[in-house]
Amino acid sequence: MMNREVEEIEVSLCGKEARVAIVVSRFNETITEALLNGALYKLKALGVSSKTITVVRVPGAFEIPGTCRQLIQSKKYDAILTLGAVIRGETPHFDVVVNAVASGVASLAANSDIPVLFGVLTTENVEQAMNRSGLKSGNKGAETAEALVEMINLYKKIK
Ligand code: INI
């Protein structure tokens, strides 16, 4: 890589000793369990011990931001991973739920001292959701879990 003579903060993808809370919604459970499996698999691969992972289930995506806030306030975790599936075909109030969860998580992510990651799928139909939860186009849970480990290490280095 080119030497630009500036300080760069480089972070590893080692998840050893990371304390992680995962908030996963039950609505569209087949999809969200696949996201959770992907996330747990990736966290393990990156060295996060199952002893330092806490999974919290909530009824739907709408309940994710409030639950994250409680977990942040507990000060027990280094980061929070959110997982959910909001599917337009199934949801007359799709836009309401999507806006609530996206803006709620974004606001927490911007204002908290720990990273809060967004692994909530928002898709047009079940097929797209299945594809993004491990069937065809990767697993959003696993991708978000990797981003979470990077962000934990980045925040620690900045501090
Ligand atoms: N919650 C979801 O996570 N995904 C959805 O697709 C969905 N639909 O279809 O409405 C959904 N609704 C429930 C919502 O998140 C709350 O749990 C409910 O409104 C109670 O507050």
Short mmCIF file of N, CA, C and O and ligand atoms in Angstrom, two decimals, residues 25 27-28 59-63 84-87 90-93 97, ligand 1:
data_model
loop_
_atom_site.label_atom_id
_atom_site.label_comp_id
_atom_site.label_asym_id
_atom_site.label_seq_id
_atom_site.Cartn_x
_atom_site.Cartn_y
_atom_site.Cartn_z
N SER A 25 -34.96 -10.40 16.56
CA SER A 25 -36.42 -10.41 16.64
C SER A 25 -36.99 -11.74 16.15
O SER A 25 -36.41 -12.40 15.29
N PHE A 27 -40.11 -12.15 14.79
CA PHE A 27 -40.97 -12.00 13.60
C PHE A 27 -40.18 -12.48 12.38
O PHE A 27 -39.02 -12.11 12.21
N ASN A 28 -40.83 -13.30 11.53
CA ASN A 28 -40.11 -13.95 10.41
C ASN A 28 -38.97 -14.81 10.95
O ASN A 28 -37.80 -14.70 10.53
N PRO A 59 -40.01 -9.54 20.31
CA PRO A 59 -41.08 -9.98 19.41
C PRO A 59 -40.87 -9.57 17.95
O PRO A 59 -41.01 -10.39 17.05
N GLY A 60 -40.57 -8.29 17.72
CA GLY A 60 -40.41 -7.83 16.33
C GLY A 60 -39.32 -6.78 16.23
O GLY A 60 -38.76 -6.33 17.25
N ALA A 61 -39.05 -6.36 15.00
CA ALA A 61 -37.96 -5.39 14.77
C ALA A 61 -38.23 -4.07 15.49
O ALA A 61 -37.29 -3.39 15.91
N PHE A 62 -39.50 -3.74 15.63
CA PHE A 62 -39.84 -2.47 16.30
C PHE A 62 -39.27 -2.41 17.72
O PHE A 62 -38.93 -1.34 18.23
N GLU A 63 -39.17 -3.58 18.35
CA GLU A 63 -38.71 -3.64 19.76
C GLU A 63 -37.18 -3.61 19.88
O GLU A 63 -36.65 -3.57 21.00
N GLY A 84 -32.80 -8.81 12.42
CA GLY A 84 -34.24 -8.86 12.23
C GLY A 84 -34.55 -8.99 10.74
O GLY A 84 -33.65 -8.96 9.90
N ALA A 85 -35.84 -9.15 10.44
CA ALA A 85 -36.26 -9.24 9.04
C ALA A 85 -37.60 -8.55 8.88
O ALA A 85 -38.59 -8.97 9.47
N VAL A 86 -37.60 -7.48 8.10
CA VAL A 86 -38.85 -6.80 7.79
C VAL A 86 -39.10 -6.98 6.29
O VAL A 86 -38.26 -6.60 5.46
N ILE A 87 -40.24 -7.60 5.98
CA ILE A 87 -40.51 -8.00 4.59
C ILE A 87 -41.75 -7.28 4.08
O ILE A 87 -42.83 -7.41 4.65
N GLU A 90 -45.16 -8.96 3.33
CA GLU A 90 -45.87 -9.48 4.49
C GLU A 90 -46.38 -8.36 5.39
O GLU A 90 -47.04 -8.62 6.37
N THR A 91 -46.05 -7.14 5.06
CA THR A 91 -46.18 -6.08 6.07
C THR A 91 -46.90 -4.86 5.54
O THR A 91 -46.30 -4.04 4.84
N PRO A 92 -48.16 -4.68 5.91
CA PRO A 92 -48.83 -3.46 5.47
C PRO A 92 -48.13 -2.21 6.02
O PRO A 92 -48.05 -1.20 5.34
N HIS A 93 -47.61 -2.29 7.24
CA HIS A 93 -46.93 -1.11 7.79
C HIS A 93 -45.41 -1.26 7.73
O HIS A 93 -44.66 -0.85 8.61
N VAL A 97 -42.37 0.21 10.34
CA VAL A 97 -41.46 -0.66 11.11
C VAL A 97 -40.01 -0.41 10.65
O VAL A 97 -39.11 -0.26 11.48
N1 INI B 1 -41.82 -7.05 12.76
C1 INI B 1 -40.75 -7.53 12.07
O1 INI B 1 -39.68 -7.71 12.65
N2 INI B 1 -40.86 -7.79 10.75
C2 INI B 1 -42.02 -7.60 10.07
O2 INI B 1 -42.03 -7.88 8.83
C3 INI B 1 -43.15 -7.14 10.79
N3 INI B 1 -44.43 -6.99 10.15
O3 INI B 1 -44.67 -7.69 9.17
O4 INI B 1 -45.28 -6.24 10.60
C4 INI B 1 -43.02 -6.84 12.16
N4 INI B 1 -44.08 -6.37 12.87
C5 INI B 1 -44.11 -6.41 14.30
C6 INI B 1 -43.46 -5.18 14.94
O5 INI B 1 -42.06 -5.23 14.77
C7 INI B 1 -43.74 -5.14 16.44
O6 INI B 1 -43.26 -6.32 17.05
C8 INI B 1 -45.23 -5.00 16.77
O7 INI B 1 -45.81 -3.93 16.04
C9 INI B 1 -45.43 -4.74 18.28
O8 INI B 1 -44.82 -3.51 18.67
#
